[in-house]
Amino acid sequence: MLFGLAMTGNLLHAQRHWNVAVQGGVGTVVNTFDGYDEMLASYRYPVADVRIGYQTNENDHPYARLYGYPNVGFSFGWLGLSTMKYNEESRLGSVVNMTGFMEGDFFRTKRISIGFDGQIGFGLSNVIHDSNNNPLNTAVSSPLLIFARAGLKAKFRFTERWEIGADIHVEHGSTGYLSCPNRGLNGTGASLSLRYYNMPPPPRKYEPELWPKERFVYGEFYVGGGLHRSITEWEVFGTSTPWPILTAGGNINFRYLPHVSSGVNLDLYHTDREYLQRVEQFERILYGDETIDEYGHYDAFSCGLSFLQQFYYGNFTVFGNFGIYLHKHAGLHDQEGRCYQRVGMKYNFPKLEGLFLAIDCKAHQFAHASMMEITVGIKI
């Protein structure tokens, strides 16, 4: 295996920046809805990945230095969910995924490093929900999934070219509410890795002149939208219709490091009124007229306030929001929690002053996707 990994690393590219890794471990399903208890007899599953990475160094983009010369590349992975034991005929399918990854270090010595590991991309599941043959699997209703993983990794470079590592991570896969039902796959796990590098380790120290002291405040405004489905409609009829949601907002950010900023975001949403009328109709069937009359008016407008964290790398920005709804009255199901999250990426057009395009996944209660959003905005 060692010889094969070394040969693969040498053949990947003539440059010395490339590396290759294999890793494997075990994951555990996080029980985020009652159906898992009825369906699963065991919660653990095997995981495996093959990674092709590019080790940045002092000759790359200045942002590489700010992140401590991260290792970036592509990962091809497998989650063996089909290997778990099941109580019923319903089951989950194994997931294969292809993601982009970024590994960076918080701490590094000559041989030991500790840092973060982030992945985002797409997955494919070979088993999905079927109301007749697979009714308890309400986690996955489409073969195509959005897949993300985040974790902490410790590594030991026992020679100049070879490294072993261990990590703990959380992972999520869902349809982003592009299909229904969409309870989503949530898991935690740990794995071991072996990597071959085609180059020596990057520098261990940051150069002071690469950390400018300038700090500044700036704002952003954006508009966009996404598609949302009613889980209530699916519970009544077994199908769901996608409906548009318009979104707008603005934020104020304090960029205290060249590659990091924090801020506050105001999120505004407007739902199609016909959609709300249908939701009210469905919920009267599920909960009864008395409950819905007590609930009151269904409002198309909702808004929330969120904490915003952004990380910059050249023209790209990765961002995450944690928010609380200030106003939301869109149905009993959507009223189950006031906590929401957004995770996404922006591209800042270098030749269009301040203009950016963003895509993100909005979720509720750290468990269930609500919709995929696409927005266009401007920095001021």
CSV table of C-alpha atoms in Angstrom, one decimal, residues 30 213 272 339 353 380:
chain,number,residue,atom,x,y,z
A,30,VAL,CA,-27.6,11.2,15.0
A,213,LYS,CA,-3.1,46.1,11.1
A,272,ASP,CA,-46.3,33.1,-1.9
A,339,CYS,CA,-33.8,29.0,15.4
A,353,GLU,CA,-17.1,46.9,-8.0
A,380,ILE,CA,-20.8,49.1,0.3
